[in-house]
PDB file of C-alpha atoms in Angstrom:
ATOM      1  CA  UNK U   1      36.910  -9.394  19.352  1.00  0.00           C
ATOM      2  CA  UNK U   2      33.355  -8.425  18.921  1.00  0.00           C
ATOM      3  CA  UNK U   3      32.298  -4.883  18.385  1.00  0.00           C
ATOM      4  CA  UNK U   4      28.965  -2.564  19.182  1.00  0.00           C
ATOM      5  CA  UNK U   5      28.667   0.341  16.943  1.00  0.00           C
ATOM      6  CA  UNK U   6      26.352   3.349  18.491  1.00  0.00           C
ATOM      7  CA  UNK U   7      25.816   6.527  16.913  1.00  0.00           C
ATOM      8  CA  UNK U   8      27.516   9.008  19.256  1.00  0.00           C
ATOM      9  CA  UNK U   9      24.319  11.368  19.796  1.00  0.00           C
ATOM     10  CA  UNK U  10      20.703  10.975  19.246  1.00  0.00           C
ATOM     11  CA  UNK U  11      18.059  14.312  19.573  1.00  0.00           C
ATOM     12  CA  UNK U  12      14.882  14.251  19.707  1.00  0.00           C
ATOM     13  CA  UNK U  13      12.188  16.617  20.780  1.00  0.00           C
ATOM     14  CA  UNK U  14       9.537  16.294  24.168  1.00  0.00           C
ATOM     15  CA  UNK U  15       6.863  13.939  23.677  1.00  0.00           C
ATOM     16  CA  UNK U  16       8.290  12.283  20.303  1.00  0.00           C
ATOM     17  CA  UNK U  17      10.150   9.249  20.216  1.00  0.00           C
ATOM     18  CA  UNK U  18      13.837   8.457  20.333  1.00  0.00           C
ATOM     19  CA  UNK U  19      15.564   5.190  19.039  1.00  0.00           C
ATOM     20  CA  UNK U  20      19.249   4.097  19.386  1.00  0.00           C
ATOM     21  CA  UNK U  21      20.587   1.379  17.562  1.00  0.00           C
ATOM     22  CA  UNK U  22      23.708  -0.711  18.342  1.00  0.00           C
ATOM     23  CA  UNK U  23      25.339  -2.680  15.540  1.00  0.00           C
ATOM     24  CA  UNK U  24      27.053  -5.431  15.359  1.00  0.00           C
ATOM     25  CA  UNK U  25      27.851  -9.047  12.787  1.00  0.00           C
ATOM     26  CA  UNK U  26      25.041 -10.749  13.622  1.00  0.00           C
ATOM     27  CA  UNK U  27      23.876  -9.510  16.807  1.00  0.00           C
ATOM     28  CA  UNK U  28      20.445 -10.349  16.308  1.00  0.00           C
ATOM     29  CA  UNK U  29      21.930 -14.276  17.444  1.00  0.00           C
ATOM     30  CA  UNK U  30      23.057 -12.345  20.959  1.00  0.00           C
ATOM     31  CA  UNK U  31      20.944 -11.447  23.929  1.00  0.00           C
ATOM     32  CA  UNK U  32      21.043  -7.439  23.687  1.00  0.00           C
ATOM     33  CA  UNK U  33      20.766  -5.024  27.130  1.00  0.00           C
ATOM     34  CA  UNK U  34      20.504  -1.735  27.150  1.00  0.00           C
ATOM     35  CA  UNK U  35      21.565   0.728  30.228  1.00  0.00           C
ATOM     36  CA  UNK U  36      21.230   4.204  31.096  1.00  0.00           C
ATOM     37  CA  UNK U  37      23.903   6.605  32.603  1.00  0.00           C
ATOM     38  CA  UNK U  38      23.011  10.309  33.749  1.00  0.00           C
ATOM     39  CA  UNK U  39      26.000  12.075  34.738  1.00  0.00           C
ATOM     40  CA  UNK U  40      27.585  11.655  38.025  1.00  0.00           C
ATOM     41  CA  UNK U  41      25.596   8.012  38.551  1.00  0.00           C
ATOM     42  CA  UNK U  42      26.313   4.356  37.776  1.00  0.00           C
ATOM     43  CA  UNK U  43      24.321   2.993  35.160  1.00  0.00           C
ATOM     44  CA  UNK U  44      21.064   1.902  35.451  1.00  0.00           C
ATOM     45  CA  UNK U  45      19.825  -1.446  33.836  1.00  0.00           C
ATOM     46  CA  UNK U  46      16.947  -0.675  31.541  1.00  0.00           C
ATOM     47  CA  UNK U  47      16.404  -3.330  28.668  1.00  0.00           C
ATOM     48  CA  UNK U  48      17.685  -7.039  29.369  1.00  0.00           C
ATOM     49  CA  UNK U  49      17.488  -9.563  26.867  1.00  0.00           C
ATOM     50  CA  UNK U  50      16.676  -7.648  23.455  1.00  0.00           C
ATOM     51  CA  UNK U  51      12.986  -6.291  24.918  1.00  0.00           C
ATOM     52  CA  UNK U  52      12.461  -7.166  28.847  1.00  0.00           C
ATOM     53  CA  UNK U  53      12.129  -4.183  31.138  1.00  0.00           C
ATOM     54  CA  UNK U  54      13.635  -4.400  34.866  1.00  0.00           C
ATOM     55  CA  UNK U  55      10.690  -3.396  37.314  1.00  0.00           C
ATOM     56  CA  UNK U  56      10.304   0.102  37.638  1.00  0.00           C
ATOM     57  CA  UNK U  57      11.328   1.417  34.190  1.00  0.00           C
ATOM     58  CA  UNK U  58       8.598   2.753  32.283  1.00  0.00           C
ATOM     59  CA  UNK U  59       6.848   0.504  29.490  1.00  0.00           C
ATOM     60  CA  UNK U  60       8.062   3.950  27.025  1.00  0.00           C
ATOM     61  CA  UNK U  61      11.474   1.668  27.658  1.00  0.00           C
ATOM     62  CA  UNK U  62      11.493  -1.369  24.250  1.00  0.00           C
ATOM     63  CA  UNK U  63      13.857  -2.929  22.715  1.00  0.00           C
ATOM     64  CA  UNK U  64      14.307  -4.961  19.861  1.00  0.00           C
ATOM     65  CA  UNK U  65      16.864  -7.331  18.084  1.00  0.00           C
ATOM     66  CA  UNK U  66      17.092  -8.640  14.470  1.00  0.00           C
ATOM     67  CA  UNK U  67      20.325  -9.557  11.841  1.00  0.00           C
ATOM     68  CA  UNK U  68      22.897  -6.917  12.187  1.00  0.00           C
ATOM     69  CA  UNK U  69      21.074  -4.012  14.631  1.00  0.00           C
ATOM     70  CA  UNK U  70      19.650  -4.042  18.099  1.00  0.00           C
ATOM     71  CA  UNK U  71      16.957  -0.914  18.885  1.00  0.00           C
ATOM     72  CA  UNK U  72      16.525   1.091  21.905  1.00  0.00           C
ATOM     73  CA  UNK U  73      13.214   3.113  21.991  1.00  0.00           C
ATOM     74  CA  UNK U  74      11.969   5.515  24.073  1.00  0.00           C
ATOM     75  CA  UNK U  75       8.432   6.850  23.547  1.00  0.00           C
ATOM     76  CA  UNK U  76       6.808   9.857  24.545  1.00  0.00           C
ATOM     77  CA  UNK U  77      10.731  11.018  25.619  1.00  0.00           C
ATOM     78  CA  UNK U  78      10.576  13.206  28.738  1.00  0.00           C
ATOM     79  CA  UNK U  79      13.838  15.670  29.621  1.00  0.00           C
ATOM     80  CA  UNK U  80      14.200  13.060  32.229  1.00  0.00           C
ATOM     81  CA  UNK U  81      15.728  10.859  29.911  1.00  0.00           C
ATOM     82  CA  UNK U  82      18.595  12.876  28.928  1.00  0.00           C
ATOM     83  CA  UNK U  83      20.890  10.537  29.256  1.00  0.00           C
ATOM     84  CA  UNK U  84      24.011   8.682  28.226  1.00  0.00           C
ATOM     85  CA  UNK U  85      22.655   4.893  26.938  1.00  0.00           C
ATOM     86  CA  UNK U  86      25.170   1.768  26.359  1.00  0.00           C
ATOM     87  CA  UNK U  87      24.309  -1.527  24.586  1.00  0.00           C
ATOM     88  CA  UNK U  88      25.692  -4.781  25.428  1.00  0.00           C
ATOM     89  CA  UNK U  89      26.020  -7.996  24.527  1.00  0.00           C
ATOM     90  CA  UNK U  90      27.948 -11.542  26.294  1.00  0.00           C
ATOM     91  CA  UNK U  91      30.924 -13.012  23.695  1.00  0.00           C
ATOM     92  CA  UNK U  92      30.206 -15.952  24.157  1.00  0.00           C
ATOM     93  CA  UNK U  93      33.273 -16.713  21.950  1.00  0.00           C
ATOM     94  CA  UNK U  94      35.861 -15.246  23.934  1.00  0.00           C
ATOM     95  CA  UNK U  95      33.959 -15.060  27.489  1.00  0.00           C
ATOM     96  CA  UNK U  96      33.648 -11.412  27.382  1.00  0.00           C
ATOM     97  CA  UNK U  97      31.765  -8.563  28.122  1.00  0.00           C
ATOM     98  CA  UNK U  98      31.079  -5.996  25.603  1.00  0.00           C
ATOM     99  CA  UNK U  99      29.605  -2.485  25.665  1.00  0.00           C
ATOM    100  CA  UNK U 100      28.973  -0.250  22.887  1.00  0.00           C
ATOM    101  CA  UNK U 101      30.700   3.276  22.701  1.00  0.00           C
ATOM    102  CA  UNK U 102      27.440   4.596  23.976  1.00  0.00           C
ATOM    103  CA  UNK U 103      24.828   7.424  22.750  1.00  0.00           C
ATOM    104  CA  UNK U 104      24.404  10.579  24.103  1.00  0.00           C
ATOM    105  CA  UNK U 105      20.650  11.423  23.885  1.00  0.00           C
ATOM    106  CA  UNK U 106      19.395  15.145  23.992  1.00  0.00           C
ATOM    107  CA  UNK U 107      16.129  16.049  24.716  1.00  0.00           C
ATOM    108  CA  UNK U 108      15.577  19.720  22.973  1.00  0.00           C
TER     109      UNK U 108
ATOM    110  CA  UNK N   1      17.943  -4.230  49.188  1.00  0.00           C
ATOM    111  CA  UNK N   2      21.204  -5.155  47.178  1.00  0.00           C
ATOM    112  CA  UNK N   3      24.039  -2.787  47.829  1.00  0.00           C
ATOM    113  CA  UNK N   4      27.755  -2.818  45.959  1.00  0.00           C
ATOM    114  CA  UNK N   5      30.223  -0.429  48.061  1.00  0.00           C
ATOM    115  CA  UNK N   6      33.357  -0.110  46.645  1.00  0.00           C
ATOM    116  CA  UNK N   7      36.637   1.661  48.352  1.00  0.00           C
ATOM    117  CA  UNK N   8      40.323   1.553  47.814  1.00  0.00           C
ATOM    118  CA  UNK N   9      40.342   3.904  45.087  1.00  0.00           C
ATOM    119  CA  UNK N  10      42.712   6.781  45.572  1.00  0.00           C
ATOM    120  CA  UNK N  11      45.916   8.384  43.769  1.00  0.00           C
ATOM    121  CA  UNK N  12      49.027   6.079  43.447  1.00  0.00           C
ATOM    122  CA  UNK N  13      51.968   6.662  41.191  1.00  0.00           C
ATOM    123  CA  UNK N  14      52.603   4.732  37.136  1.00  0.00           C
ATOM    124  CA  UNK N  15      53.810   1.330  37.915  1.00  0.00           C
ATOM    125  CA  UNK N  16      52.091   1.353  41.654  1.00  0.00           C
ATOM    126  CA  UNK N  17      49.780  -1.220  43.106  1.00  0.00           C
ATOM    127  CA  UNK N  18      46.271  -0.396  44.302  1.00  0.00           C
ATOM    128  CA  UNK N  19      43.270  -2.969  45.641  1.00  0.00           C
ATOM    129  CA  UNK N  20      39.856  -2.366  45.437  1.00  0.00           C
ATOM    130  CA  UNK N  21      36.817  -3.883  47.163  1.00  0.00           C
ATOM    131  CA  UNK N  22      33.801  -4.122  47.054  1.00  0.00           C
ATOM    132  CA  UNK N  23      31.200  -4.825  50.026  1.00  0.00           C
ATOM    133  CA  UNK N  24      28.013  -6.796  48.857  1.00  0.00           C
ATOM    134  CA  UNK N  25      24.655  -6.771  50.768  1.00  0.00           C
ATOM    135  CA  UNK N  26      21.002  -7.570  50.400  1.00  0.00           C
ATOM    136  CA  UNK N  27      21.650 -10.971  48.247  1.00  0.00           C
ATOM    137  CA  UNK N  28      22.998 -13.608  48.454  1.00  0.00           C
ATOM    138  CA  UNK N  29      26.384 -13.213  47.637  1.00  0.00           C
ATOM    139  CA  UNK N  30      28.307 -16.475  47.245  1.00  0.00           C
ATOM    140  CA  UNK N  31      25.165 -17.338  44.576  1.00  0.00           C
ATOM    141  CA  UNK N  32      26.325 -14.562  41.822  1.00  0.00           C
ATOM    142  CA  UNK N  33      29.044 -13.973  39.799  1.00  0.00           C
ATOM    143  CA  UNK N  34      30.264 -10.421  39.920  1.00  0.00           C
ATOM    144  CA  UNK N  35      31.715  -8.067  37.157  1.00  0.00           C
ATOM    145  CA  UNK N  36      34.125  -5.135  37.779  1.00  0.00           C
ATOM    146  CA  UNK N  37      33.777  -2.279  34.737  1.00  0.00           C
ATOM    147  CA  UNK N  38      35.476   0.965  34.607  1.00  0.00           C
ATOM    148  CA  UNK N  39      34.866   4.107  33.215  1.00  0.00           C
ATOM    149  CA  UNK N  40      37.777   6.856  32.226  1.00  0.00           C
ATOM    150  CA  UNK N  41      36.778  10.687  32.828  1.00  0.00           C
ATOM    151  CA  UNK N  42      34.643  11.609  30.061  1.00  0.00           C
ATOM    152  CA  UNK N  43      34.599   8.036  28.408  1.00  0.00           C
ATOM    153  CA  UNK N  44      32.318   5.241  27.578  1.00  0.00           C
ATOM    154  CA  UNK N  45      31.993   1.744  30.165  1.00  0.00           C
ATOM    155  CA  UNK N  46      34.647  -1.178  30.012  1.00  0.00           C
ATOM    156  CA  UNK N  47      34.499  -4.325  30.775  1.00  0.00           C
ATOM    157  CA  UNK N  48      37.430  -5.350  32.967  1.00  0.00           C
ATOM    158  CA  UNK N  49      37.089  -8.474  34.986  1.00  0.00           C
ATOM    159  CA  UNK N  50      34.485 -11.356  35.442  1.00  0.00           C
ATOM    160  CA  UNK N  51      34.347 -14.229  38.564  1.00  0.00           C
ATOM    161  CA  UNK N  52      31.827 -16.736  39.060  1.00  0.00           C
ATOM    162  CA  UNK N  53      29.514 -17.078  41.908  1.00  0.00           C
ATOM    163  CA  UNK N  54      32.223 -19.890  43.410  1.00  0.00           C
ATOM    164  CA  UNK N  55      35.554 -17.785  42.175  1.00  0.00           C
ATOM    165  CA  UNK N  56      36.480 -21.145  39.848  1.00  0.00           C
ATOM    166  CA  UNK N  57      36.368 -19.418  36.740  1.00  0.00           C
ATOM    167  CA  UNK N  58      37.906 -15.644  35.875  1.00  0.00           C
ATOM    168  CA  UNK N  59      37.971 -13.932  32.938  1.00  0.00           C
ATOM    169  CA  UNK N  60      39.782 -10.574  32.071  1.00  0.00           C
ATOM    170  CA  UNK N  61      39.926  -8.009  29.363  1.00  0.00           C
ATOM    171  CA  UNK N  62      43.069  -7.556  26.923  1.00  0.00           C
ATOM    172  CA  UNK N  63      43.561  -4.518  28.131  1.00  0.00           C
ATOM    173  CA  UNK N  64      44.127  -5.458  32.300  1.00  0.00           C
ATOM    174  CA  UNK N  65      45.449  -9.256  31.815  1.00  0.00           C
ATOM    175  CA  UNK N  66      48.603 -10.086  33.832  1.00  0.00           C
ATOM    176  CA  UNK N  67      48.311  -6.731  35.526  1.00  0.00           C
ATOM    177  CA  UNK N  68      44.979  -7.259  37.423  1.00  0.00           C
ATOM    178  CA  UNK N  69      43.307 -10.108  39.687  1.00  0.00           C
ATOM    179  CA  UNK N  70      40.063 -10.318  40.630  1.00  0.00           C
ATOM    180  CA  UNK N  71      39.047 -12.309  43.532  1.00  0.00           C
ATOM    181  CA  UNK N  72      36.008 -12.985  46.492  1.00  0.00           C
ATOM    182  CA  UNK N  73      35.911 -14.072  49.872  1.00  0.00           C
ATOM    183  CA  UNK N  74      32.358 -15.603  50.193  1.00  0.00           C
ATOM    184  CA  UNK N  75      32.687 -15.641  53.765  1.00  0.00           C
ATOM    185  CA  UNK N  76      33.204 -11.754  54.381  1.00  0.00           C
ATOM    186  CA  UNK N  77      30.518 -11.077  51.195  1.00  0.00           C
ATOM    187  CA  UNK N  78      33.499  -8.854  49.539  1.00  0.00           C
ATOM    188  CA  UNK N  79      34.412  -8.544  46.070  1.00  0.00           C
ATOM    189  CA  UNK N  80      38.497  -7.534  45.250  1.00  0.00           C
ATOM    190  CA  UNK N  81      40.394  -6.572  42.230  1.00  0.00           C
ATOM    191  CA  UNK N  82      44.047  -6.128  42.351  1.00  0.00           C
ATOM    192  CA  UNK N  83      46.096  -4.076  40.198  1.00  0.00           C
ATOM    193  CA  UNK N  84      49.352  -4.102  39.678  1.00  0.00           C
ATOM    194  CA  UNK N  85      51.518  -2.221  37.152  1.00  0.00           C
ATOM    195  CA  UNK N  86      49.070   0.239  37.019  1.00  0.00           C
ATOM    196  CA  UNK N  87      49.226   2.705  33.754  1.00  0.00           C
ATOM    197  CA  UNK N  88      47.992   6.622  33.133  1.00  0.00           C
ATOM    198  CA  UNK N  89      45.003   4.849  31.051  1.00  0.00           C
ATOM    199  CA  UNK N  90      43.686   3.045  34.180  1.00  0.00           C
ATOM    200  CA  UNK N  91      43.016   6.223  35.322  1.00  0.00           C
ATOM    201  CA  UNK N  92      38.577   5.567  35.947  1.00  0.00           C
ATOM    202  CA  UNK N  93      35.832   5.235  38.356  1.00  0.00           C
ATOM    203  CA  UNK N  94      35.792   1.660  38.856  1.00  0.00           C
ATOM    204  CA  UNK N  95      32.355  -0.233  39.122  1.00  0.00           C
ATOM    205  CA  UNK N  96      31.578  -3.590  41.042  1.00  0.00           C
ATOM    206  CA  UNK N  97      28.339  -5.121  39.669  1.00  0.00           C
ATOM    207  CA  UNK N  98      26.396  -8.093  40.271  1.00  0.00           C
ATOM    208  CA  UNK N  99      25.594 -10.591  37.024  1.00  0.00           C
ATOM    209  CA  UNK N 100      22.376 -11.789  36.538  1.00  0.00           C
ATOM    210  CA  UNK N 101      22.464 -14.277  33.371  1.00  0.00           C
ATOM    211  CA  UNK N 102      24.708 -12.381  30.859  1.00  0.00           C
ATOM    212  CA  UNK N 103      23.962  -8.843  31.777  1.00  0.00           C
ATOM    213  CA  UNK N 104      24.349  -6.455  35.140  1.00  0.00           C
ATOM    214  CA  UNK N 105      21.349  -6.086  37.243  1.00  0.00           C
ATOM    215  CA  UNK N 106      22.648  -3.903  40.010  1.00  0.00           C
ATOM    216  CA  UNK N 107      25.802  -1.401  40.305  1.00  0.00           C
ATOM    217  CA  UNK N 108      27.964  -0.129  42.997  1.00  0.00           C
ATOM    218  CA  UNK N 109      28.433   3.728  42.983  1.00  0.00           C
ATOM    219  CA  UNK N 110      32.266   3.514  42.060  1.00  0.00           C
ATOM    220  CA  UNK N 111      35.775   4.264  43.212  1.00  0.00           C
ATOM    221  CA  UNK N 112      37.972   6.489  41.503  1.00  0.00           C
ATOM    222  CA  UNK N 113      41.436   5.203  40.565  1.00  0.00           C
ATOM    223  CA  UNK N 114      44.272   8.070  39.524  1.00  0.00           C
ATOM    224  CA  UNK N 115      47.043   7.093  38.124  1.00  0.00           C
ATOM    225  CA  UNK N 116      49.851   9.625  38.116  1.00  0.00           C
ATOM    226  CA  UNK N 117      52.784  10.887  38.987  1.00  0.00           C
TER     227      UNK N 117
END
């Protein structure tokens, strides 16, 4: 089955800018989303399709998609963002969902 | 504005049976296909269970097939997953969510499942 490989924590400091890859054999071929879990909440959707932003997340919110990695970055990072962020993809191969192991971003 | 309300989660013994639902509002319901995903305490998200917007086509992970059904009534707006033979590692908040193309647009709050004795 297909596999999304995160990096288990990302830190970065106010006002800088954070990025969180997710890799995976060719996933630049796959749609790519990106969600956002604080603790205690259901995830929030807030990349769709490699580098489209849902209404009401900020434009600091991009993604993009290319060969073997798909980017998550957040400018300007606020501690707002501390946050718990999943990639995902659609096998189309095997008709399921997958979600990367996640990243745990800290805001210092 | 759309709403996902699952219930049904609760404590119920290895090997026990437990049904979940989950109460749609605020779209149009019988248009979407609808996801269930789980997450164990202190884990990442799963994937569990996929219908289509007319229930003709479900798909389910490895880890739940045989054990779990997932099923709608169009006409009540509700969203069900069965489990049966339930293990310790179902143990999870379980999440309804609505598909939009090939990702989730909109999650439920989720309903804790316990399994153990």
């Amino acid at each position: 089955s297909y596999v999304l490989t995160q990096p288990p924590s990302v830190s970065v400091a106010p006002g800088k800018t954070a990025r969180i890859t997710c890799g995976g054999n060719n996933i630049g071929s796959k749609s790519v989303h990106w969600y956002q879990q604080k603790p205690g909440q259901a995830p929030v959707l807030v990349v769709y399709d490699d580098s489209d932003r849902p209404s009401g997340i900020p434009e600091r919110f991009s993604g993009s998609n290319s060969g073997n990695t798909a980017t998550l970055t957040i400018s300007r990072v606020e501690a707002g963002d501390e946050a718990d962020y999943y990639c995902q993809v659609w096998d189309s191969s095997s008709d399921y969902v997958v979600f990367g192991g996640g990243t745990k971003l800290t805001v210092l | 504005q759309v709403q996902l309300v699952e219930s049904g989660g609760g404590v119920v013994q290895p090997g026990g049976s437990l049904r979940l639902s989950c109460a749609a509002s605020g779209f149009t319901f019988s248009s979407y296909g609808m996801h269930w995903v789980r997450q164990a305490p202190g884990k990442g998200l799963e994937w569990v269970a996929f219908i289509r917007y007319d229930g003709s086509n479900k798909y389910y992970a490895d880890s739940v097939k045989g054990r779990f059904t997932i099923s709608r009534d169009n006409s009540k707006n509700t969203l069900y997953l069965q489990m049966n033979s339930l293990r310790a590692e179902d143990t999870a908040v379980y999440y309804c969510a609505k598909y939009a193309s090939s990702y989730v647009d909109y999650w439920g709050q989720g309903t804790l499942v316990t399994v153990s004795s």
